[in-house]
């Protein structure tokens, strides 16, 4: 969209700057219109004023995207600043300056004074600079730096809000995870939860084997169905191995001698690689 300001540099560059609609207030719109300096009239519905014509103070703080204050009026014109080439002309090297002045000076007239006798240390080189033009250039650079700083601060604030939002999402996810684990602990044992989380072979404690065997002895088909649905239970091969071990008199005698132990775990993987 083309900027409505007559001398806007963005129209020449063809850049796409952020632009703002003309205000609805009649008096404020007249001020914007006078600033644009357009003799051909302005289409208030289609034309805008770009970001380059506003001061940093014209925008509301802590607001993304940029939002103008209700009373904001554009105040920066491109022609208010002097091109850097003007300053470079006044800051050109002394050698080039002397060559330019030598061309403009008339022919030397005879004089009894020998200028070559004047020592070099006694010469004072004076460089003339248009202070007003140079000051305007500095003011332009200062304004641009303020605008860049303003944009950087907005970007930082946006990043900080994004970080805070992601941290809240992470905290909520951790809280939901803790609630999920708490609900699982009401239903499953520690070993079963470990199996659900990691889906790897584990060493089943005796308490889990006893409970699983009760279900296995009640209905082997129901037990197989639960395993088929990935229910965290010892495999059928593990149950068969555990039954055989329980029927073994030697194993029973060993268990009677070790009644002080709270649990007897079985690592079925050491017997058959299909045991879980």
GROMACS .gro file of N, CA, C and O in nm, residues 53-139:
model
  348
   53UNK      N    1   0.666   0.811   0.961
   53UNK     CA    2   0.628   0.951   0.987
   53UNK      C    3   0.584   0.974   1.131
   53UNK      O    4   0.534   1.082   1.163
   54UNK      N    5   0.602   0.874   1.217
   54UNK     CA    6   0.560   0.887   1.356
   54UNK      C    7   0.680   0.879   1.450
   54UNK      O    8   0.777   0.807   1.423
   55UNK      N    9   0.672   0.955   1.559
   55UNK     CA   10   0.773   0.948   1.664
   55UNK      C   11   0.747   0.826   1.750
   55UNK      O   12   0.638   0.768   1.749
   56UNK      N   13   0.849   0.785   1.825
   56UNK     CA   14   0.836   0.672   1.915
   56UNK      C   15   0.728   0.698   2.021
   56UNK      O   16   0.657   0.608   2.064
   57UNK      N   17   0.715   0.825   2.061
   57UNK     CA   18   0.617   0.860   2.165
   57UNK      C   19   0.474   0.851   2.115
   57UNK      O   20   0.379   0.858   2.196
   58UNK      N   21   0.454   0.838   1.983
   58UNK     CA   22   0.319   0.831   1.928
   58UNK      C   23   0.255   0.694   1.949
   58UNK      O   24   0.134   0.679   1.926
   59UNK      N   25   0.332   0.594   1.992
   59UNK     CA   26   0.280   0.458   2.005
   59UNK      C   27   0.255   0.424   2.153
   59UNK      O   28   0.325   0.473   2.242
   60UNK      N   29   0.156   0.342   2.175
   60UNK     CA   30   0.127   0.297   2.310
   60UNK      C   31   0.232   0.197   2.355
   60UNK      O   32   0.283   0.118   2.275
   61UNK      N   33   0.268   0.202   2.481
   61UNK     CA   34   0.369   0.113   2.536
   61UNK      C   35   0.309  -0.024   2.563
   61UNK      O   36   0.190  -0.039   2.588
   62UNK      N   37   0.397  -0.125   2.558
   62UNK     CA   38   0.359  -0.263   2.591
   62UNK      C   39   0.240  -0.310   2.509
   62UNK      O   40   0.144  -0.368   2.562
   63UNK      N   41   0.243  -0.282   2.380
   63UNK     CA   42   0.133  -0.324   2.294
   63UNK      C   43   0.187  -0.385   2.167
   63UNK      O   44   0.269  -0.324   2.099
   64UNK      N   45   0.146  -0.509   2.138
   64UNK     CA   46   0.188  -0.579   2.017
   64UNK      C   47   0.063  -0.633   1.948
   64UNK      O   48  -0.016  -0.702   2.010
   65UNK      N   49   0.043  -0.603   1.816
   65UNK     CA   50   0.131  -0.522   1.730
   65UNK      C   51   0.123  -0.373   1.764
   65UNK      O   52   0.050  -0.333   1.854
   66UNK      N   53   0.202  -0.291   1.692
   66UNK     CA   54   0.208  -0.148   1.719
   66UNK      C   55   0.068  -0.086   1.713
   66UNK      O   56  -0.010  -0.115   1.623
   67UNK      N   57   0.043   0.001   1.809
   67UNK     CA   58  -0.086   0.069   1.813
   67UNK      C   59  -0.062   0.216   1.844
   67UNK      O   60   0.008   0.251   1.939
   68UNK      N   61  -0.119   0.303   1.760
   68UNK     CA   62  -0.103   0.448   1.780
   68UNK      C   63  -0.185   0.494   1.897
   68UNK      O   64  -0.293   0.440   1.927
   69UNK      N   65  -0.136   0.598   1.963
   69UNK     CA   66  -0.217   0.663   2.065
   69UNK      C   67  -0.334   0.735   1.998
   69UNK      O   68  -0.323   0.778   1.883
   70UNK      N   69  -0.447   0.751   2.066
   70UNK     CA   70  -0.563   0.815   2.002
   70UNK      C   71  -0.535   0.955   1.952
   70UNK      O   72  -0.593   0.998   1.853
   71UNK      N   73  -0.445   1.028   2.019
   71UNK     CA   74  -0.418   1.167   1.980
   71UNK      C   75  -0.295   1.180   1.890
   71UNK      O   76  -0.250   1.292   1.861
   72UNK      N   77  -0.238   1.069   1.843
   72UNK     CA   78  -0.115   1.074   1.765
   72UNK      C   79  -0.135   1.143   1.631
   72UNK      O   80  -0.238   1.125   1.564
   73UNK      N   81  -0.036   1.225   1.592
   73UNK     CA   82  -0.036   1.295   1.464
   73UNK      C   83   0.101   1.275   1.400
   73UNK      O   84   0.204   1.291   1.466
   74UNK      N   85   0.108   1.238   1.271
   74UNK     CA   86   0.238   1.223   1.206
   74UNK      C   87   0.314   1.354   1.204
   74UNK      O   88   0.257   1.461   1.185
   75UNK      N   89   0.447   1.346   1.224
   75UNK     CA   90   0.526   1.468   1.236
   75UNK      C   91   0.661   1.462   1.166
   75UNK      O   92   0.734   1.561   1.164
   76UNK      N   93   0.699   1.349   1.109
   76UNK     CA   94   0.831   1.335   1.048
   76UNK      C   95   0.819   1.335   0.897
   76UNK      O   96   0.751   1.251   0.838
   77UNK      N   97   0.886   1.434   0.833
   77UNK     CA   98   0.891   1.443   0.688
   77UNK      C   99   1.030   1.404   0.640
   77UNK      O  100   1.130   1.430   0.707
   78UNK      N  101   1.037   1.344   0.522
   78UNK     CA  102   1.166   1.302   0.468
   78UNK      C  103   1.256   1.422   0.439
   78UNK      O  104   1.378   1.417   0.458
   79UNK      N  105   1.198   1.535   0.396
   79UNK     CA  106   1.282   1.648   0.358
   79UNK      C  107   1.334   1.726   0.478
   79UNK      O  108   1.411   1.820   0.463
   80UNK      N  109   1.292   1.689   0.598
   80UNK     CA  110   1.341   1.759   0.716
   80UNK      C  111   1.487   1.725   0.745
   80UNK      O  112   1.553   1.793   0.821
   81UNK      N  113   1.535   1.620   0.684
   81UNK     CA  114   1.671   1.577   0.711
   81UNK      C  115   1.757   1.600   0.589
   81UNK      O  116   1.712   1.591   0.475
   82UNK      N  117   1.884   1.629   0.610
   82UNK     CA  118   1.979   1.654   0.503
   82UNK      C  119   2.048   1.525   0.465
   82UNK      O  120   2.084   1.444   0.551
   83UNK      N  121   2.066   1.502   0.336
   83UNK     CA  122   2.131   1.381   0.290
   83UNK      C  123   2.275   1.376   0.345
   83UNK      O  124   2.340   1.479   0.361
   84UNK      N  125   2.323   1.256   0.370
   84UNK     CA  126   2.459   1.241   0.422
   84UNK      C  127   2.563   1.293   0.324
   84UNK      O  128   2.673   1.329   0.365
   85UNK      N  129   2.532   1.297   0.195
   85UNK     CA  130   2.629   1.349   0.098
   85UNK      C  131   2.659   1.496   0.124
   85UNK      O  132   2.769   1.544   0.097
   86UNK      N  133   2.559   1.571   0.175
   86UNK     CA  134   2.583   1.713   0.206
   86UNK      C  135   2.688   1.725   0.315
   86UNK      O  136   2.776   1.811   0.310
   87UNK      N  137   2.678   1.638   0.414
   87UNK     CA  138   2.775   1.645   0.523
   87UNK      C  139   2.912   1.600   0.474
   87UNK      O  140   3.015   1.657   0.511
   88UNK      N  141   2.915   1.500   0.387
   88UNK     CA  142   3.044   1.452   0.337
   88UNK      C  143   3.117   1.559   0.258
   88UNK      O  144   3.240   1.565   0.257
   89UNK      N  145   3.042   1.648   0.193
   89UNK     CA  146   3.105   1.757   0.120
   89UNK      C  147   3.181   1.850   0.215
   89UNK      O  148   3.286   1.903   0.184
   90UNK      N  149   3.123   1.870   0.333
   90UNK     CA  150   3.188   1.958   0.430
   90UNK      C  151   3.295   1.887   0.510
   90UNK      O  152   3.378   1.951   0.574
   91UNK      N  153   3.293   1.755   0.506
   91UNK     CA  154   3.392   1.677   0.582
   91UNK      C  155   3.493   1.610   0.490
   91UNK      O  156   3.556   1.514   0.530
   92UNK      N  157   3.507   1.658   0.367
   92UNK     CA  158   3.601   1.597   0.274
   92UNK      C  159   3.745   1.616   0.321
   92UNK      O  160   3.774   1.704   0.403
   93UNK      N  161   3.833   1.533   0.274
   93UNK     CA  162   3.972   1.536   0.318
   93UNK      C  163   4.036   1.671   0.287
   93UNK      O  164   4.001   1.737   0.188
   94UNK      N  165   4.130   1.717   0.370
   94UNK     CA  166   4.194   1.848   0.347
   94UNK      C  167   4.260   1.856   0.210
   94UNK      O  168   4.258   1.961   0.147
   95UNK      N  169   4.320   1.743   0.160
   95UNK     CA  170   4.386   1.750   0.030
   95UNK      C  171   4.286   1.781  -0.081
   95UNK      O  172   4.311   1.864  -0.169
   96UNK      N  173   4.170   1.713  -0.075
   96UNK     CA  174   4.069   1.739  -0.178
   96UNK      C  175   4.013   1.880  -0.163
   96UNK      O  176   3.982   1.947  -0.262
   97UNK      N  177   4.000   1.926  -0.038
   97UNK     CA  178   3.949   2.061  -0.015
   97UNK      C  179   4.044   2.165  -0.073
   97UNK      O  180   4.003   2.263  -0.137
   98UNK      N  181   4.175   2.147  -0.053
   98UNK     CA  182   4.273   2.242  -0.104
   98UNK      C  183   4.276   2.242  -0.256
   98UNK      O  184   4.289   2.347  -0.319
   99UNK      N  185   4.259   2.122  -0.317
   99UNK     CA  186   4.258   2.116  -0.464
   99UNK      C  187   4.138   2.191  -0.519
   99UNK      O  188   4.148   2.261  -0.620
  100UNK      N  189   4.023   2.180  -0.451
  100UNK     CA  190   3.904   2.251  -0.497
  100UNK      C  191   3.921   2.402  -0.483
  100UNK      O  192   3.885   2.480  -0.572
  101UNK      N  193   3.978   2.446  -0.370
  101UNK     CA  194   3.998   2.589  -0.349
  101UNK      C  195   4.102   2.646  -0.445
  101UNK      O  196   4.093   2.761  -0.488
  102UNK      N  197   4.202   2.565  -0.481
  102UNK     CA  198   4.307   2.615  -0.572
  102UNK      C  199   4.251   2.647  -0.710
  102UNK      O  200   4.294   2.741  -0.776
  103UNK      N  201   4.152   2.568  -0.752
  103UNK     CA  202   4.091   2.594  -0.882
  103UNK      C  203   4.010   2.722  -0.882
  103UNK      O  204   3.996   2.789  -0.982
  104UNK      N  205   3.952   2.754  -0.765
  104UNK     CA  206   3.866   2.871  -0.758
  104UNK      C  207   3.945   3.000  -0.731
  104UNK      O  208   3.892   3.110  -0.752
  105UNK      N  209   4.069   2.992  -0.683
  105UNK     CA  210   4.146   3.111  -0.649
  105UNK      C  211   4.202   3.177  -0.776
  105UNK      O  212   4.238   3.110  -0.871
  106UNK      N  213   4.208   3.308  -0.781
  106UNK     CA  214   4.268   3.379  -0.896
  106UNK      C  215   4.419   3.360  -0.898
  106UNK      O  216   4.478   3.304  -0.806
  107UNK      N  217   4.482   3.403  -1.008
  107UNK     CA  218   4.626   3.389  -1.020
  107UNK      C  219   4.697   3.467  -0.911
  107UNK      O  220   4.651   3.572  -0.866
  108UNK      N  221   4.811   3.413  -0.869
  108UNK     CA  222   4.886   3.476  -0.761
  108UNK      C  223   4.946   3.609  -0.808
  108UNK      O  224   4.991   3.623  -0.922
  109UNK      N  225   4.942   3.703  -0.721
  109UNK     CA  226   4.998   3.836  -0.750
  109UNK      C  227   5.136   3.847  -0.686
  109UNK      O  228   5.166   3.778  -0.588
  110UNK      N  229   5.219   3.929  -0.747
  110UNK     CA  230   5.354   3.948  -0.694
  110UNK      C  231   5.347   4.005  -0.554
  110UNK      O  232   5.268   4.094  -0.523
  111UNK      N  233   5.433   3.954  -0.470
  111UNK     CA  234   5.437   4.001  -0.332
  111UNK      C  235   5.579   3.988  -0.281
  111UNK      O  236   5.652   3.897  -0.320
  112UNK      N  237   5.616   4.083  -0.194
  112UNK     CA  238   5.749   4.078  -0.135
  112UNK      C  239   5.757   3.977  -0.021
  112UNK      O  240   5.866   3.948   0.028
  113UNK      N  241   5.641   3.921   0.018
  113UNK     CA  242   5.641   3.829   0.132
  113UNK      C  243   5.656   3.687   0.081
  113UNK      O  244   5.586   3.646  -0.011
  114UNK      N  245   5.750   3.616   0.137
  114UNK     CA  246   5.774   3.477   0.097
  114UNK      C  247   5.695   3.386   0.191
  114UNK      O  248   5.731   3.369   0.308
  115UNK      N  249   5.586   3.325   0.138
  115UNK     CA  250   5.502   3.238   0.222
  115UNK      C  251   5.572   3.109   0.260
  115UNK      O  252   5.537   3.047   0.358
  116UNK      N  253   5.673   3.070   0.178
  116UNK     CA  254   5.740   2.944   0.209
  116UNK      C  255   5.823   2.952   0.335
  116UNK      O  256   5.860   2.851   0.392
  117UNK      N  257   5.856   3.076   0.377
  117UNK     CA  258   5.936   3.091   0.498
  117UNK      C  259   5.856   3.063   0.625
  117UNK      O  260   5.913   3.047   0.731
  118UNK      N  261   5.723   3.060   0.614
  118UNK     CA  262   5.640   3.036   0.732
  118UNK      C  263   5.652   2.890   0.773
  118UNK      O  264   5.628   2.800   0.692
  119UNK      N  265   5.693   2.860   0.896
  119UNK     CA  266   5.708   2.720   0.940
  119UNK      C  267   5.575   2.647   0.939
  119UNK      O  268   5.470   2.705   0.962
  120UNK      N  269   5.585   2.515   0.913
  120UNK     CA  270   5.462   2.435   0.905
  120UNK      C  271   5.390   2.427   1.039
  120UNK      O  272   5.268   2.421   1.045
  121UNK      N  273   5.470   2.429   1.150
  121UNK     CA  274   5.406   2.418   1.280
  121UNK      C  275   5.323   2.540   1.312
  121UNK      O  276   5.233   2.536   1.396
  122UNK      N  277   5.351   2.649   1.248
  122UNK     CA  278   5.277   2.771   1.278
  122UNK      C  279   5.149   2.785   1.199
  122UNK      O  280   5.076   2.882   1.217
  123UNK      N  281   5.119   2.687   1.109
  123UNK     CA  282   4.998   2.693   1.028
  123UNK      C  283   4.883   2.626   1.103
  123UNK      O  284   4.899   2.521   1.163
  124UNK      N  285   4.770   2.687   1.099
  124UNK     CA  286   4.650   2.633   1.161
  124UNK      C  287   4.549   2.603   1.051
  124UNK      O  288   4.503   2.693   0.981
  125UNK      N  289   4.521   2.473   1.031
  125UNK     CA  290   4.426   2.434   0.929
  125UNK      C  291   4.285   2.444   0.986
  125UNK      O  292   4.254   2.388   1.089
  126UNK      N  293   4.201   2.517   0.917
  126UNK     CA  294   4.063   2.539   0.960
  126UNK      C  295   3.971   2.468   0.862
  126UNK      O  296   3.980   2.487   0.741
  127UNK      N  297   3.885   2.383   0.915
  127UNK     CA  298   3.790   2.309   0.833
  127UNK      C  299   3.650   2.362   0.863
  127UNK      O  300   3.603   2.361   0.975
  128UNK      N  301   3.584   2.412   0.761
  128UNK     CA  302   3.453   2.474   0.776
  128UNK      C  303   3.345   2.367   0.758
  128UNK      O  304   3.344   2.296   0.659
  129UNK      N  305   3.255   2.357   0.853
  129UNK     CA  306   3.146   2.261   0.850
  129UNK      C  307   3.016   2.335   0.873
  129UNK      O  308   3.008   2.425   0.958
  130UNK      N  309   2.914   2.300   0.794
  130UNK     CA  310   2.781   2.357   0.814
  130UNK      C  311   2.721   2.292   0.938
  130UNK      O  312   2.672   2.179   0.934
  131UNK      N  313   2.726   2.361   1.048
  131UNK     CA  314   2.683   2.304   1.175
  131UNK      C  315   2.536   2.268   1.175
  131UNK      O  316   2.496   2.165   1.230
  132UNK      N  317   2.453   2.352   1.113
  132UNK     CA  318   2.309   2.325   1.113
  132UNK      C  319   2.277   2.196   1.037
  132UNK      O  320   2.198   2.113   1.083
  133UNK      N  321   2.342   2.180   0.921
  133UNK     CA  322   2.316   2.059   0.842
  133UNK      C  323   2.365   1.935   0.915
  133UNK      O  324   2.298   1.831   0.918
  134UNK      N  325   2.484   1.949   0.975
  134UNK     CA  326   2.539   1.835   1.048
  134UNK      C  327   2.452   1.799   1.168
  134UNK      O  328   2.429   1.682   1.199
  135UNK      N  329   2.397   1.900   1.236
  135UNK     CA  330   2.311   1.877   1.351
  135UNK      C  331   2.182   1.806   1.309
  135UNK      O  332   2.133   1.716   1.378
  136UNK      N  333   2.129   1.845   1.193
  136UNK     CA  334   2.007   1.780   1.145
  136UNK      C  335   2.032   1.633   1.111
  136UNK      O  336   1.947   1.548   1.134
  137UNK      N  337   2.149   1.605   1.055
  137UNK     CA  338   2.183   1.466   1.025
  137UNK      C  339   2.192   1.384   1.154
  137UNK      O  340   2.144   1.271   1.162
  138UNK      N  341   2.255   1.443   1.255
  138UNK     CA  342   2.264   1.373   1.384
  138UNK      C  343   2.127   1.351   1.445
  138UNK      O  344   2.100   1.246   1.504
  139UNK      N  345   2.038   1.450   1.431
  139UNK     CA  346   1.903   1.435   1.483
  139UNK      C  347   1.829   1.322   1.410
  139UNK      O  348   1.754   1.245   1.471
   0.00000   0.00000   0.00000
